[in-house]
Amino acid sequence: MHEFMERLHARDRILLVGDSRQHEAVEAGRPFAQLQEAGMRTMRLEEIVRQKDPELKQAVEQLARGQVGTAIEGLDRQGRVHEVKGREERISAIAREYAKSPERTLVVSPDNLSRTEINQCIHAELQSGGRVSKEEHAVQTLVPRQEMTGADRSWAQQYQVDDILRYSRGSRETGIEKGEYTRVKGIDAQNNRLTVLRVDGSVTAYDPRRQMGVSVYREQEKAFSVGDRIQFTAPNHELRIANRELATVENIAPDGTMRLKLDNGRTLDYEPQHHPHLDHAYAIAWLRQG
């Protein structure tokens, strides 16, 4: 952000949009809030218009003021809060409620582990009800190692053997090209060197401080069926896919190619092995770090 601001010219104009009270960036730094604290001229939206129900609107206003306990107590009195104490019972209850009305239900999970469990349980519940085919197709997907920060990615000791790396920037020094994938084969923590296996079979070793734009993944097999709701977990410009874009599986060919109906109405023949950034879309994770 500092570099961006330094590049502005005298007649340039920028507009920053956000909410400093919502989740802050996972990486270090809070520039939007700091700019406001330093005196940046700020316009505020104060009136809540999304909630039409007066009782729900009151709860949202209380949450916006930080009165969390009061808001939850009010929702509880209205019969909107339901507690299921056992973990397995809770996940099963969520799956059953989702299956009653998939189009009108949103499931939010506090972490990726429980989100995965909820997705699997909802998938099975929809299969039992006939909404999703019972024939499953295993797909090797890539799951981000979200615990790794930008600083972590500069140090070899933070990586694990068999991590999959994707590079959003190329490097003349390492010879690695933009968009390339590699697999970690060796870690030299003492000298801060990573050894990676490239798609062409060659091996490259480099100091991770010298390679920018690296995303770190681990492989995970997931099962998909016709009728499943899916989401993309990384963009693909060639396929015109946006990150977190949603779709429904209409068909799965013997070779694994999926016929997808995107929510924008477009139909896509999708080959997971060429873009293994795929997940179920029944539950979303609402992560908070700090």
Coordinates of C-alpha atoms in Angstrom, one line a residue:
M1 CA 0.0 0.0 0.0
H2 CA 2.9 2.4 0.8
E3 CA 4.5 1.7 -2.6
F4 CA 1.1 2.3 -4.3
M5 CA 0.6 5.6 -2.5
E6 CA 4.2 6.7 -3.3
R7 CA 3.5 6.2 -7.1
L8 CA 0.5 8.5 -7.2
H9 CA 0.9 11.8 -9.0
A10 CA -0.4 15.2 -8.0
R11 CA -3.7 15.0 -10.0
D12 CA -4.4 11.3 -9.3
R13 CA -7.5 10.4 -7.4
I14 CA -8.1 7.1 -5.5
L15 CA -11.2 5.8 -3.7
L16 CA -10.7 3.2 -0.9
V17 CA -13.8 1.2 0.0
G18 CA -14.0 -1.1 3.0
D19 CA -15.0 -1.6 6.7
S20 CA -12.3 -1.5 9.3
R21 CA -14.5 -3.3 11.8
Q22 CA -14.8 -6.4 9.7
H23 CA -12.2 -9.1 9.4
E24 CA -8.7 -7.6 8.9
A25 CA -6.2 -8.9 6.4
V26 CA -4.7 -12.3 7.1
E27 CA -1.3 -10.9 6.3
A28 CA 0.4 -8.3 8.6
G29 CA -0.8 -4.7 8.4
R30 CA -4.1 -2.7 8.6
P31 CA -3.5 0.1 6.1
F32 CA -7.2 1.0 5.6
A33 CA -7.8 1.6 9.3
Q34 CA -4.4 3.3 9.8
L35 CA -5.2 5.8 7.0
Q36 CA -8.4 6.7 8.7
E37 CA -6.7 7.1 12.0
A38 CA -4.1 9.4 10.4
G39 CA -6.9 11.8 9.2
M40 CA -7.9 10.5 5.8
R41 CA -11.3 12.1 4.8
T42 CA -13.9 9.4 5.2
M43 CA -17.5 9.0 4.3
R44 CA -19.6 6.6 6.3
L45 CA -22.7 4.5 5.5
E46 CA -24.7 4.5 8.7
E47 CA -28.2 3.3 7.7
I48 CA -28.7 -0.5 7.4
V49 CA -31.1 -1.3 4.5
R50 CA -30.5 -5.1 3.9
Q51 CA -32.6 -6.3 6.8
K52 CA -36.3 -5.5 6.4
D53 CA -37.5 -7.4 9.5
P54 CA -37.5 -4.9 12.4
E55 CA -36.3 -7.5 14.9
L56 CA -33.5 -8.7 12.7
K57 CA -32.5 -5.1 11.9
Q58 CA -32.3 -4.2 15.6
A59 CA -30.0 -7.2 16.1
V60 CA -27.7 -6.2 13.2
E61 CA -27.6 -2.6 14.6
Q62 CA -26.6 -4.0 18.0
L63 CA -23.9 -6.1 16.4
A64 CA -22.6 -3.1 14.5
R65 CA -22.2 -1.2 17.8
G66 CA -20.3 -4.2 19.3
Q67 CA -23.2 -5.2 21.5
V68 CA -22.8 -8.9 20.6
G69 CA -24.3 -10.4 23.8
T70 CA -27.4 -8.2 23.7
A71 CA -27.9 -9.1 20.0
I72 CA -27.6 -12.8 20.5
E73 CA -29.9 -12.7 23.5
G74 CA -32.5 -10.9 21.4
L75 CA -32.2 -13.4 18.6
D76 CA -32.5 -16.2 21.1
R77 CA -35.7 -14.7 22.5
Q78 CA -37.1 -14.6 19.0
G79 CA -36.4 -18.4 18.6
R80 CA -33.7 -17.9 16.0
V81 CA -30.8 -19.5 17.9
H82 CA -30.6 -23.3 18.2
E83 CA -27.9 -25.2 20.0
V84 CA -26.8 -28.8 19.3
K85 CA -24.1 -29.7 21.8
G86 CA -22.5 -32.9 20.3
R87 CA -20.2 -32.3 17.3
E88 CA -21.5 -35.2 15.2
E89 CA -25.1 -34.5 16.1
R90 CA -24.5 -30.8 15.3
I91 CA -23.1 -31.5 11.8
S92 CA -25.9 -34.0 11.1
A93 CA -28.5 -31.4 12.1
I94 CA -26.9 -28.8 9.9
A95 CA -27.0 -31.3 6.9
R96 CA -30.6 -32.2 7.5
E97 CA -31.7 -28.5 7.7
Y98 CA -29.7 -27.7 4.6
A99 CA -31.3 -30.5 2.6
K100 CA -34.8 -29.2 3.5
S101 CA -34.2 -26.0 1.5
P102 CA -30.8 -25.9 -0.3
E103 CA -31.7 -22.7 -2.3
R104 CA -32.5 -20.7 0.8
T105 CA -29.9 -21.9 3.2
L106 CA -26.4 -20.6 4.0
V107 CA -24.0 -22.6 6.1
V108 CA -21.0 -20.7 7.7
S109 CA -18.2 -22.5 9.5
P110 CA -15.5 -21.0 11.7
D111 CA -12.7 -23.1 10.3
N112 CA -11.7 -25.2 7.2
L113 CA -11.7 -28.6 9.1
S114 CA -15.3 -28.3 10.2
R115 CA -16.3 -26.8 6.8
T116 CA -15.0 -29.9 5.1
E117 CA -16.9 -32.2 7.4
I118 CA -20.1 -30.3 6.9
N119 CA -19.7 -30.4 3.2
Q120 CA -19.2 -34.1 3.2
C121 CA -22.2 -34.6 5.5
I122 CA -24.5 -32.4 3.3
H123 CA -23.3 -34.2 0.2
A124 CA -24.3 -37.5 1.8
E125 CA -27.6 -36.2 3.0
L126 CA -28.5 -34.9 -0.5
Q127 CA -27.5 -38.2 -2.0
S128 CA -29.9 -39.9 0.5
G129 CA -32.7 -37.6 -0.7
G130 CA -32.0 -38.2 -4.3
R131 CA -30.9 -34.6 -5.1
V132 CA -27.4 -35.7 -5.8
S133 CA -26.3 -38.9 -7.6
K134 CA -24.9 -41.7 -5.5
E135 CA -22.2 -42.4 -8.1
E136 CA -19.1 -40.6 -7.0
H137 CA -16.0 -39.6 -8.9
A138 CA -12.7 -39.1 -7.0
V139 CA -10.8 -35.9 -7.9
Q140 CA -7.4 -34.9 -6.8
T141 CA -7.7 -31.2 -5.6
L142 CA -5.3 -28.6 -4.2
V143 CA -6.1 -27.2 -0.8
P144 CA -4.3 -24.0 0.3
R145 CA -2.0 -24.2 3.4
Q146 CA -3.8 -21.1 4.9
E147 CA -1.7 -21.2 8.0
M148 CA 1.3 -20.0 6.0
T149 CA 1.7 -16.2 5.9
G150 CA 3.6 -14.1 3.4
A151 CA 6.5 -14.0 5.8
D152 CA 6.4 -17.8 6.2
R153 CA 6.8 -18.3 2.5
S154 CA 10.2 -16.7 2.6
W155 CA 11.7 -19.5 4.8
A156 CA 12.4 -23.0 3.7
Q157 CA 11.7 -24.5 7.1
Q158 CA 8.0 -23.5 6.8
Y159 CA 7.4 -25.8 3.8
Q160 CA 6.8 -29.5 3.8
V161 CA 7.9 -32.2 1.4
D162 CA 5.3 -32.8 -1.3
D163 CA 3.8 -29.3 -0.9
I164 CA 2.5 -28.1 -4.3
L165 CA 3.6 -24.6 -5.2
R166 CA 2.0 -22.3 -7.8
Y167 CA 3.8 -19.2 -9.0
S168 CA 1.9 -16.0 -10.0
R169 CA 5.2 -14.4 -10.9
G170 CA 8.0 -15.6 -13.0
S171 CA 11.7 -15.3 -12.0
R172 CA 14.8 -15.0 -14.3
E173 CA 16.9 -16.1 -11.4
T174 CA 15.2 -19.4 -10.8
G175 CA 13.9 -19.9 -14.4
I176 CA 10.4 -20.6 -13.0
E177 CA 7.6 -19.2 -15.2
K178 CA 4.4 -17.4 -14.2
G179 CA 1.6 -19.9 -13.7
E180 CA 3.9 -22.9 -13.2
Y181 CA 3.4 -25.6 -10.6
T182 CA 6.1 -27.5 -8.8
R183 CA 6.4 -30.0 -6.0
V184 CA 8.7 -29.6 -3.0
K185 CA 11.2 -32.4 -2.9
G186 CA 13.8 -31.1 -0.5
I187 CA 14.2 -28.6 2.3
D188 CA 17.5 -27.2 3.5
A189 CA 16.5 -25.0 6.5
Q190 CA 20.1 -24.2 7.5
N191 CA 20.9 -22.6 4.1
N192 CA 17.3 -21.6 3.4
R193 CA 17.0 -23.5 0.2
L194 CA 14.0 -25.3 -1.4
T195 CA 14.4 -28.0 -4.0
V196 CA 11.4 -28.4 -6.2
L197 CA 10.4 -30.8 -9.0
R198 CA 9.0 -29.2 -12.1
V199 CA 6.4 -30.5 -14.5
D200 CA 9.1 -31.3 -17.2
G201 CA 10.9 -33.5 -14.7
S202 CA 13.8 -31.1 -14.0
V203 CA 14.8 -30.1 -10.4
T204 CA 15.4 -26.5 -9.3
A205 CA 16.8 -25.3 -6.0
Y206 CA 16.4 -21.7 -4.8
D207 CA 16.2 -19.4 -1.9
P208 CA 12.5 -18.8 -1.3
R209 CA 13.2 -15.1 -0.4
R210 CA 14.1 -14.7 -4.1
Q211 CA 10.8 -16.0 -5.5
M212 CA 7.7 -13.8 -5.1
G213 CA 4.1 -14.7 -5.8
V214 CA 4.1 -18.2 -4.4
S215 CA 0.9 -20.0 -3.3
V216 CA 1.3 -23.2 -1.2
Y217 CA -1.1 -26.1 -1.4
R218 CA -1.4 -29.7 -0.2
E219 CA -3.1 -32.4 -2.3
Q220 CA -6.5 -33.8 -1.1
E221 CA -8.8 -36.3 -2.8
K222 CA -12.5 -35.3 -2.9
A223 CA -15.5 -37.1 -4.3
F224 CA -18.0 -35.3 -6.5
S225 CA -21.3 -36.4 -8.0
V226 CA -23.8 -35.2 -10.6
G227 CA -26.0 -32.6 -8.9
D228 CA -23.3 -31.4 -6.5
R229 CA -22.8 -27.7 -5.9
I230 CA -19.2 -26.7 -6.4
Q231 CA -17.0 -23.6 -6.1
F232 CA -13.6 -22.8 -7.7
T233 CA -10.9 -21.9 -5.2
A234 CA -8.6 -20.1 -7.6
P235 CA -9.2 -18.1 -10.8
N236 CA -8.5 -19.2 -14.3
H237 CA -8.4 -16.6 -17.0
E238 CA -8.4 -19.0 -19.9
L239 CA -11.6 -20.7 -18.6
R240 CA -13.0 -17.3 -17.5
I241 CA -13.4 -18.6 -14.0
A242 CA -13.4 -16.3 -11.0
N243 CA -12.2 -17.3 -7.5
R244 CA -15.2 -18.6 -5.5
E245 CA -17.4 -18.7 -8.5
L246 CA -20.2 -21.3 -8.1
A247 CA -21.6 -24.0 -10.4
T248 CA -23.6 -27.2 -10.4
V249 CA -22.3 -30.5 -11.8
E250 CA -24.5 -31.6 -14.7
N251 CA -22.5 -34.6 -16.0
I252 CA -19.2 -36.4 -15.3
A253 CA -17.6 -38.2 -18.2
P254 CA -15.6 -41.5 -17.8
D255 CA -12.4 -39.6 -18.2
G256 CA -13.3 -37.2 -15.3
T257 CA -14.4 -34.2 -17.4
M258 CA -17.2 -32.4 -15.7
R259 CA -20.0 -30.6 -17.5
L260 CA -20.7 -27.6 -15.2
K261 CA -23.6 -25.1 -15.2
L262 CA -22.2 -21.9 -13.8
D263 CA -24.5 -19.6 -11.7
N264 CA -24.2 -17.0 -14.4
G265 CA -25.8 -19.4 -16.9
R266 CA -22.7 -20.4 -18.8
T267 CA -22.0 -24.1 -19.5
L268 CA -18.4 -25.3 -19.1
D269 CA -16.5 -28.5 -19.8
Y270 CA -14.1 -28.6 -17.0
E271 CA -11.0 -30.9 -16.6
P272 CA -10.0 -31.0 -12.9
Q273 CA -6.5 -32.3 -13.6
H274 CA -5.7 -29.0 -15.5
H275 CA -7.2 -26.8 -12.8
P276 CA -7.4 -28.8 -9.6
H277 CA -8.8 -25.9 -7.5
L278 CA -12.2 -27.2 -6.8
D279 CA -14.4 -27.8 -3.7
H280 CA -18.0 -28.4 -2.6
A281 CA -20.0 -25.2 -2.1
Y282 CA -22.5 -26.2 0.6
A283 CA -20.6 -24.5 3.5
I284 CA -18.2 -21.6 3.6
A285 CA -15.5 -20.9 6.1
W286 CA -15.6 -17.6 8.0
L287 CA -12.0 -17.4 9.2
R288 CA -10.7 -14.9 11.8
Q289 CA -7.0 -14.7 12.7
G290 CA -5.5 -12.9 15.6

